[in-house]
Coordinates of C-alpha atoms in Angstrom, one line a residue:
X24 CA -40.5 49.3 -59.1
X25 CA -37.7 50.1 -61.6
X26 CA -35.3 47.5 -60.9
X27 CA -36.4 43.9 -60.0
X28 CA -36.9 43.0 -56.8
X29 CA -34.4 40.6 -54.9
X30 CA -35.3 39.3 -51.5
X31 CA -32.8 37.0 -49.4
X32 CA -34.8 34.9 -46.8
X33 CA -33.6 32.6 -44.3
X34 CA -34.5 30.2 -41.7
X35 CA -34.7 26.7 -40.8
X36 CA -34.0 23.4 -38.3
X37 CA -37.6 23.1 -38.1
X38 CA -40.6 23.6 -40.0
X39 CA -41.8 26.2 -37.7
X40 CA -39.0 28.1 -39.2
X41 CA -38.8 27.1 -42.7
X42 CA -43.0 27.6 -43.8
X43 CA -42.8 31.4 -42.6
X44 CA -40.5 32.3 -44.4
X45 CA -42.0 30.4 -47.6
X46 CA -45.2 31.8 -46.4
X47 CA -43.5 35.4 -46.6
X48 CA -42.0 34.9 -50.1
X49 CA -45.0 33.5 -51.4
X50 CA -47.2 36.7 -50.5
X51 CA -44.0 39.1 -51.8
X52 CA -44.4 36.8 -55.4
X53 CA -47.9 37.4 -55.8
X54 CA -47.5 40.8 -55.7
X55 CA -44.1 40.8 -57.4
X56 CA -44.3 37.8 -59.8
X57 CA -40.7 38.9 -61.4
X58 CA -38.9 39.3 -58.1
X59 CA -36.2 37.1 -57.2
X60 CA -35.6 35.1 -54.4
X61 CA -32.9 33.2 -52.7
X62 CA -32.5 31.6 -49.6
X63 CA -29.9 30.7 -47.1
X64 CA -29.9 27.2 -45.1
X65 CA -27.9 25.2 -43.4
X66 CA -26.7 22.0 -45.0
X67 CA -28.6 18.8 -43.6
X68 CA -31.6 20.3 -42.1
X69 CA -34.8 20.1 -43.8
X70 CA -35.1 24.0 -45.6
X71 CA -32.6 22.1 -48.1
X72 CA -35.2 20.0 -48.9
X73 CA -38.7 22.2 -48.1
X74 CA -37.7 25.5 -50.1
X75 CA -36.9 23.7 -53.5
X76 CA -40.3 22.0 -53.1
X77 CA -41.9 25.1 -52.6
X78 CA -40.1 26.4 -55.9
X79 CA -37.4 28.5 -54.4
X80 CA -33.6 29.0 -55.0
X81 CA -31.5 28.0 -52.1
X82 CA -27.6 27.9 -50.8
X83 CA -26.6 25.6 -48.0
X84 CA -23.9 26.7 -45.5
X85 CA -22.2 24.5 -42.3
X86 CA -23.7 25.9 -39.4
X87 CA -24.7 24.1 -36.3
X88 CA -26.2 25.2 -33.0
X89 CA -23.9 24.1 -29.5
X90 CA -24.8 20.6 -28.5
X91 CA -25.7 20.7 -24.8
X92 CA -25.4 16.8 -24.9
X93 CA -22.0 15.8 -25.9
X94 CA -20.1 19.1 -25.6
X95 CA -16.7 17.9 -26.7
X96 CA -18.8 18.0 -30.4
X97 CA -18.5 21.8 -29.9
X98 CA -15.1 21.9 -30.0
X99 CA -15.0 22.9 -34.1
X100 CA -18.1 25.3 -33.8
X101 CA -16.2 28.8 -34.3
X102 CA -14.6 27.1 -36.7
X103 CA -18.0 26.2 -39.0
X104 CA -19.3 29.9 -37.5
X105 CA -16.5 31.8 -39.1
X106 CA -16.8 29.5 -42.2
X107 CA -20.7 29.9 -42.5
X108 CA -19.8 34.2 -42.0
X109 CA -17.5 34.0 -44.7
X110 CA -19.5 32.1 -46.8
X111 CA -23.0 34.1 -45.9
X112 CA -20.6 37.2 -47.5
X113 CA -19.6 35.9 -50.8
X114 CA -23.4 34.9 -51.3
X115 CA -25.0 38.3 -50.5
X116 CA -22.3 40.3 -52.5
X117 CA -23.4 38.3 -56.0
X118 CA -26.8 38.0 -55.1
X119 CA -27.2 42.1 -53.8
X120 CA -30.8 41.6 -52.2
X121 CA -33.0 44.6 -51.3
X122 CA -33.9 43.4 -47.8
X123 CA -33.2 40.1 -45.9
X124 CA -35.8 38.5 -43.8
X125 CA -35.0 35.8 -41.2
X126 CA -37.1 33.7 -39.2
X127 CA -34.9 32.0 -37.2
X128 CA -32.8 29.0 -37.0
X129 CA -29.2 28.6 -37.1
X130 CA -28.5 29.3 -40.5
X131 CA -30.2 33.3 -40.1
X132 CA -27.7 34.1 -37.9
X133 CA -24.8 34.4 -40.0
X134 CA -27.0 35.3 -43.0
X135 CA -29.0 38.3 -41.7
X136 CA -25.4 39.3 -39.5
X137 CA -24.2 39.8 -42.6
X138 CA -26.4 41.2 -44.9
X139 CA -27.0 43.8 -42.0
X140 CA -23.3 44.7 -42.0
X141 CA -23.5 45.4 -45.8
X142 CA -26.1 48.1 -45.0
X143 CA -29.1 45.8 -46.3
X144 CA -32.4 46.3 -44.2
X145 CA -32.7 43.3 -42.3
X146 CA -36.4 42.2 -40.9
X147 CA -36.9 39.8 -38.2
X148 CA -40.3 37.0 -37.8
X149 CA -40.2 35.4 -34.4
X150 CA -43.0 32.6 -34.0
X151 CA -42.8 32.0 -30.5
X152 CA -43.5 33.8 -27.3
X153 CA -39.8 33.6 -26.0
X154 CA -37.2 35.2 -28.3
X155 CA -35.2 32.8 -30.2
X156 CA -31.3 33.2 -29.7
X157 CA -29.9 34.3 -33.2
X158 CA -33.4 36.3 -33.4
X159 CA -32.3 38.1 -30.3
X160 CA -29.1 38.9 -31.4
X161 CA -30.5 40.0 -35.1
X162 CA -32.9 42.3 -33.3
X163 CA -30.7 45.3 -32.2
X164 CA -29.8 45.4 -35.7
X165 CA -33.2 44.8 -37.6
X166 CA -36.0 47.3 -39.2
X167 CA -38.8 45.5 -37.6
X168 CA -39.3 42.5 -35.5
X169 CA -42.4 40.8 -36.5
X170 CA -44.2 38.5 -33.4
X171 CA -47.2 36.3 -32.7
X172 CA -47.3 37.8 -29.4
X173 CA -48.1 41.1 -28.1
X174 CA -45.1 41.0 -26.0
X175 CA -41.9 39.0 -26.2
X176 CA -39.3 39.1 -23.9
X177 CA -35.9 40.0 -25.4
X178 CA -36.2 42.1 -28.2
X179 CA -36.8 46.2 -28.2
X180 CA -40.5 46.9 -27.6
X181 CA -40.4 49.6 -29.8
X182 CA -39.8 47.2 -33.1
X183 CA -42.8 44.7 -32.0
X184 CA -44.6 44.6 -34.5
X185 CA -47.9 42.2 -33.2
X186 CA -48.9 40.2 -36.7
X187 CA -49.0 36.7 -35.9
X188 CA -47.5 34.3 -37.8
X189 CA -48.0 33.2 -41.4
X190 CA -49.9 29.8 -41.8
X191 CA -50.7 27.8 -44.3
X192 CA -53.5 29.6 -46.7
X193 CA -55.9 26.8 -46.9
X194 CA -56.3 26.3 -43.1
X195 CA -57.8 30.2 -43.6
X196 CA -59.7 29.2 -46.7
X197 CA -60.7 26.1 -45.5
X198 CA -62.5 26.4 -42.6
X199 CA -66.5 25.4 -42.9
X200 CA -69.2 24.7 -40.7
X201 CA -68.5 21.8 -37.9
X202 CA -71.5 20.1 -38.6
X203 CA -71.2 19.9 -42.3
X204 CA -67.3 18.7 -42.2
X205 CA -68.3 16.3 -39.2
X206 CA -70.2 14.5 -41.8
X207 CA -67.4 14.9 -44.7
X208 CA -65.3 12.7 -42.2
X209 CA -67.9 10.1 -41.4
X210 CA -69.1 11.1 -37.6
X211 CA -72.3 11.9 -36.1
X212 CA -73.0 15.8 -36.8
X213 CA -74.6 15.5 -33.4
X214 CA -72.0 14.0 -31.3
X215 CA -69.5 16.4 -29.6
X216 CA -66.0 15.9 -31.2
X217 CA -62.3 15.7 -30.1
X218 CA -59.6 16.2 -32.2
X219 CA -56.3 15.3 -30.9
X220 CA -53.3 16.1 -33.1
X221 CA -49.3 15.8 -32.0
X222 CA -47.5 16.8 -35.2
X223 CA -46.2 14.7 -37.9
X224 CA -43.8 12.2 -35.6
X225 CA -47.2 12.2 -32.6
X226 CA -47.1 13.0 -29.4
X227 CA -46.3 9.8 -27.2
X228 CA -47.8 11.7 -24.2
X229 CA -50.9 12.5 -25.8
X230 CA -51.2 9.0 -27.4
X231 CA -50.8 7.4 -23.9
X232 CA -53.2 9.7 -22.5
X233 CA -55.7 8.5 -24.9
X234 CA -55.0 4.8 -24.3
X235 CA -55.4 5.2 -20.8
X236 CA -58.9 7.3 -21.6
X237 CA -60.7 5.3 -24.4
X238 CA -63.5 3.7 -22.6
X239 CA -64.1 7.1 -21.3
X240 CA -64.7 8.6 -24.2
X241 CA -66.4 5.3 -25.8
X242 CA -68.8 5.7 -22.4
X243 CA -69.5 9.7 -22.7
X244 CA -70.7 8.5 -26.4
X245 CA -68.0 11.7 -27.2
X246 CA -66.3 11.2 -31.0
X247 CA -62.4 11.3 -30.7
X248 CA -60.2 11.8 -34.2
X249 CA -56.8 10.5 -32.9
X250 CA -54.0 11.7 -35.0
X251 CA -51.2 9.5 -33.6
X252 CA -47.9 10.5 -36.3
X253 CA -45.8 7.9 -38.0
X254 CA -44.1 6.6 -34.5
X255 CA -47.0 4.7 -32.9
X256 CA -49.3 4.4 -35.4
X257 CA -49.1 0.5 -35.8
X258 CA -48.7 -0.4 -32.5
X259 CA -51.3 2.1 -31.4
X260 CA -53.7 0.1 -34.1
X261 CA -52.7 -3.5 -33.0
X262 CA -52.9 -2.3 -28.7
X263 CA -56.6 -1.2 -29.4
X264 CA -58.0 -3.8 -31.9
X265 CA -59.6 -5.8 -29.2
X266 CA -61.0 -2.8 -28.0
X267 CA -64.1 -0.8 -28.2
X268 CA -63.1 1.5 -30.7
X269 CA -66.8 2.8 -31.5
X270 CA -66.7 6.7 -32.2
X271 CA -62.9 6.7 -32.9
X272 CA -61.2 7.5 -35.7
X273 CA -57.1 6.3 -35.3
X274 CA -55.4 8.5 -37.8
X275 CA -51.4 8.5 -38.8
X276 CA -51.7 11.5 -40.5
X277 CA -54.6 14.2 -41.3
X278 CA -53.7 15.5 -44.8
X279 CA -56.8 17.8 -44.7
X280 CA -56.1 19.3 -41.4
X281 CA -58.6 22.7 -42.5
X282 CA -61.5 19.4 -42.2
X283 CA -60.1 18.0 -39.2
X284 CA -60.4 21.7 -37.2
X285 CA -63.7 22.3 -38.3
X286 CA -65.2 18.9 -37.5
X287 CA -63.4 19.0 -33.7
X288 CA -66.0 20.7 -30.8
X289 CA -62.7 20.9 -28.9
X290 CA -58.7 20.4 -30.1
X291 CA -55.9 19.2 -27.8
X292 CA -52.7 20.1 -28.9
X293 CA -48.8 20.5 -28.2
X294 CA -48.2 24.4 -27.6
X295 CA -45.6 24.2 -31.0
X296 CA -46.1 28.2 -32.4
X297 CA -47.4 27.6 -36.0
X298 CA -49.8 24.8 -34.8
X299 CA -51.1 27.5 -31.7
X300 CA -51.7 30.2 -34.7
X301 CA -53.7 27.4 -36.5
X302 CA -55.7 26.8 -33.9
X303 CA -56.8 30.6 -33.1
X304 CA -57.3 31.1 -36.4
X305 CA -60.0 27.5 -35.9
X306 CA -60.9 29.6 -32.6
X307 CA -62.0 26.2 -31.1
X308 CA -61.9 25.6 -27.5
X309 CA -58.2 23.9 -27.1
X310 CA -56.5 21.7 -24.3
X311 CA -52.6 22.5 -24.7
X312 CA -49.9 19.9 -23.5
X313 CA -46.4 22.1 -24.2
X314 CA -43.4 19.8 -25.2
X315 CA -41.0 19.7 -22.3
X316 CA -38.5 19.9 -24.0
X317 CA -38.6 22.4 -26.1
X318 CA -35.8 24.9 -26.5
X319 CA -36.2 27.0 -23.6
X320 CA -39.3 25.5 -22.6
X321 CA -40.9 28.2 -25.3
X322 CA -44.1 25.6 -26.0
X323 CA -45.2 26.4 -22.3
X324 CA -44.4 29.7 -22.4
X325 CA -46.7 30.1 -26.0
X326 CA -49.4 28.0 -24.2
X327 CA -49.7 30.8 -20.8
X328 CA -49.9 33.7 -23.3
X329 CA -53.2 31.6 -24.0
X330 CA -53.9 30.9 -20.8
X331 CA -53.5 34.5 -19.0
X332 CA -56.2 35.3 -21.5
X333 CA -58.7 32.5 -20.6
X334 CA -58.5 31.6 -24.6
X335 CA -57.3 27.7 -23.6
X336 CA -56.5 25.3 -20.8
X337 CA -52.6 24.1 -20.4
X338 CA -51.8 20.5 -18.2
X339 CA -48.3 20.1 -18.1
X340 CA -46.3 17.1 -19.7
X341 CA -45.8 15.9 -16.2
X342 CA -49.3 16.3 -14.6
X343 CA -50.9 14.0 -17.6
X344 CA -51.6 11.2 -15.1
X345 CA -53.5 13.2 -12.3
X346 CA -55.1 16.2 -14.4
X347 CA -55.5 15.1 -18.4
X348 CA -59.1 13.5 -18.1
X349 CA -60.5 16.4 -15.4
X350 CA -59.3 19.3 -17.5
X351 CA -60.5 17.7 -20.8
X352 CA -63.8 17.0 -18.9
X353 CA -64.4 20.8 -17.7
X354 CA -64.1 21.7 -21.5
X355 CA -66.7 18.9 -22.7
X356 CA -69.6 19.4 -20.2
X357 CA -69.5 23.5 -20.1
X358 CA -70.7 25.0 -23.1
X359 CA -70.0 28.1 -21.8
X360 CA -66.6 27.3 -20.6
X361 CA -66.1 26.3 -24.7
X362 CA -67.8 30.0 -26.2
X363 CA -65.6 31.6 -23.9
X364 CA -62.1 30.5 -24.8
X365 CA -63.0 30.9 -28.4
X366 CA -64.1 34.2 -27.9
X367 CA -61.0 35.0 -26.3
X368 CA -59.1 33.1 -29.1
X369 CA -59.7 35.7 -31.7
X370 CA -57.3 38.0 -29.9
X371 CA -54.8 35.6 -31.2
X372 CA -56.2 35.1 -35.0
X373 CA -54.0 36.6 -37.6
X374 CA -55.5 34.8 -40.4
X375 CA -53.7 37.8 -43.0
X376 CA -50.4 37.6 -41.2
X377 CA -48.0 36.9 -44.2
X378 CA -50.1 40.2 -46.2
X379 CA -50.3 42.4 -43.2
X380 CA -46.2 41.4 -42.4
X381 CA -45.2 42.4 -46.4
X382 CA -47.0 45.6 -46.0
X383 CA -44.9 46.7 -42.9
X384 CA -41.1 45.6 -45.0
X385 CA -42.5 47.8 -47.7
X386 CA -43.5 50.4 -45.8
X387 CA -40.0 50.5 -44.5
X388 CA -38.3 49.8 -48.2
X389 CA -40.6 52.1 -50.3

């Protein structure tokens, strides 16, 4: 290219948002190390904090999503809409990006709204199988609308474009045989391994499913790596020190998470979207257990794209008590219950989902 490249990204609230859109500039930099990049947040959510780390340029504007709990606190939200549109405007006019890509989160909205009404190409990533809001809206306007699902409800059909979602390169890289990493960690190589993980706070459903379960696991002589997140952690360690423990590994946090997937025979997991690409990408057999609560329920909804293909099993938040141990129990003692659903997995792998989603914006920009 003559000119140097700008690229206007934006995206945030959660990290499910925030890391594909780094993910995206990341693969546009390698092949463009002079481009430019800027992206738009929203002031007090965590992009303001992730996207410098990551090395990138970014503006903050005062944008909220409607609080369904207290909805007086809604009162000033066209208000901060209107200001966040205004200043979206002044910041795409001095910056004059090529293209704008948004991967969803309050703060895309009036971003991409805008950049689309000054003629600038606009490109869509949606991570979860049930369209976001503000990517709904963006849709009718955008080149493309990039999924981790072969079909999501709310957005043209004809702009689905099925890549997957962009995860973190070494989870790709790092993958190595389970037998070999088992040992890396300190288990038997022999001994058929659980990994249980629940993001970066835990999962309090999973952690009391695994209270309620240890001397089963401790009696099937099965290994369990227990990733309980900062919340529980201590008390999780001082409710189980009296306990037989043998086999069990109690973890706050896994920092080499491409170990932890390929040491596990099997992986129970919330349905989030970035940690479900993960895990086809790992193509290990997998026990989901969506968040309830979730905006529009969309962790269950990712989990029964899996499970209409036979590629995992799902027990709801609030079935734990009667189902947890049986469905976990089918997966352990069938082998052939466990080739199959990572067989059907790969369906879901997009390991080259950041290169193969750049190629498709510059086939449109070229």
């Amino acid at each position: 290219m003559d000119k140097k490249l700008k690229i206007l990204l934006s995206g945030g609230g959660t990290g499910g948002h925030i890391f594909p859109a780094i993910a995206i500039a990341d693969e546009i930099r390698k092949r463009f190390p002079d481009a430019e990049f800027l992206f738009i947040g929203a002031n007090g959510k965590m992009e303001m904090e992730k996207v410098p780390q990551a090395g990138y340029k970014i503006e903050g504007i005062d944008i909220a999503g409607i609080d369904r709990g207290n909805l007086l606190s809604n009162l000033g939200l066209p208000f901060k809409i209107l200001k966040s549109l205004s200043k979206s405007k002044r910041i795409i006019k001095n910056f004059t990006p090529d293209f704008a890509v948004g991967t969803g989160g309050f703060a895309s909205g009036p971003a991409l709204y805008e950049a689309s009404k000054m003629g600038i190409p606009i490109f869509i990533q949606e991570q979860n199988a049930h369209a976001g809001v503000t990517n709904k809206i963006l849709s009718k306007k955008a080149k493309a609308v990039f999924t981790a699902y072969p079909k999501v409800e709310g957005f043209p059909a004809e702009k689905i474009k099925f890549l997957g979602n962009p995860i973190r390169e070494n989870i790709v890289s790092g993958m190595q045989e389970t037998s070999h990493t088992k040992e890396k960690m300190g288990l038997d190589k022999d001994k058929l391994t659980i990994l249980s993980v629940g993001g970066s706070l835990g999962s309090r459903t999973l952690n009391n499913a695994w209270k309620s379960h240890l001397k089963q696991i401790v009696d099937k002589d099965y290994q369990l790596i227990w990733q309980t997140g900062k919340l529980d952690y201590k008390d999780i360690l001082a409710e189980t020190k009296d306990t037989d423990t043998r086999n069990i590994q109690i973890l706050e946090f896994i920092k080499d998470m491409e170990l932890a997937y390929s040491a596990a025979d099997i992986i129970v997991s919330r349905a989030g979207a970035i940690a479900i690409s993960e895990l086809a990408v790992a193509q290990k057999p997998v026990l989901l257990v969506p968040f309830p609560f979730a905006a529009e329920d969309h962790q269950t909804k990712n989990a029964m794209n899996l499970v209409e293909k036979n590629a995992a099993r799902m027990v709801k938040d609030s079935e734990m008590q009667e189902k947890f141990w049986n469905t976990l129990s089918e997966i352990c003692e069938n082998e052939n219950v466990r080739k199959e659903m990572s067989d059907n997995l790969k369906y879901f792998a997009k390991p080259n989902a950041a290169k193969e989603i750049v190629n498709e914006i510059f086939k449109v920009i070229k």
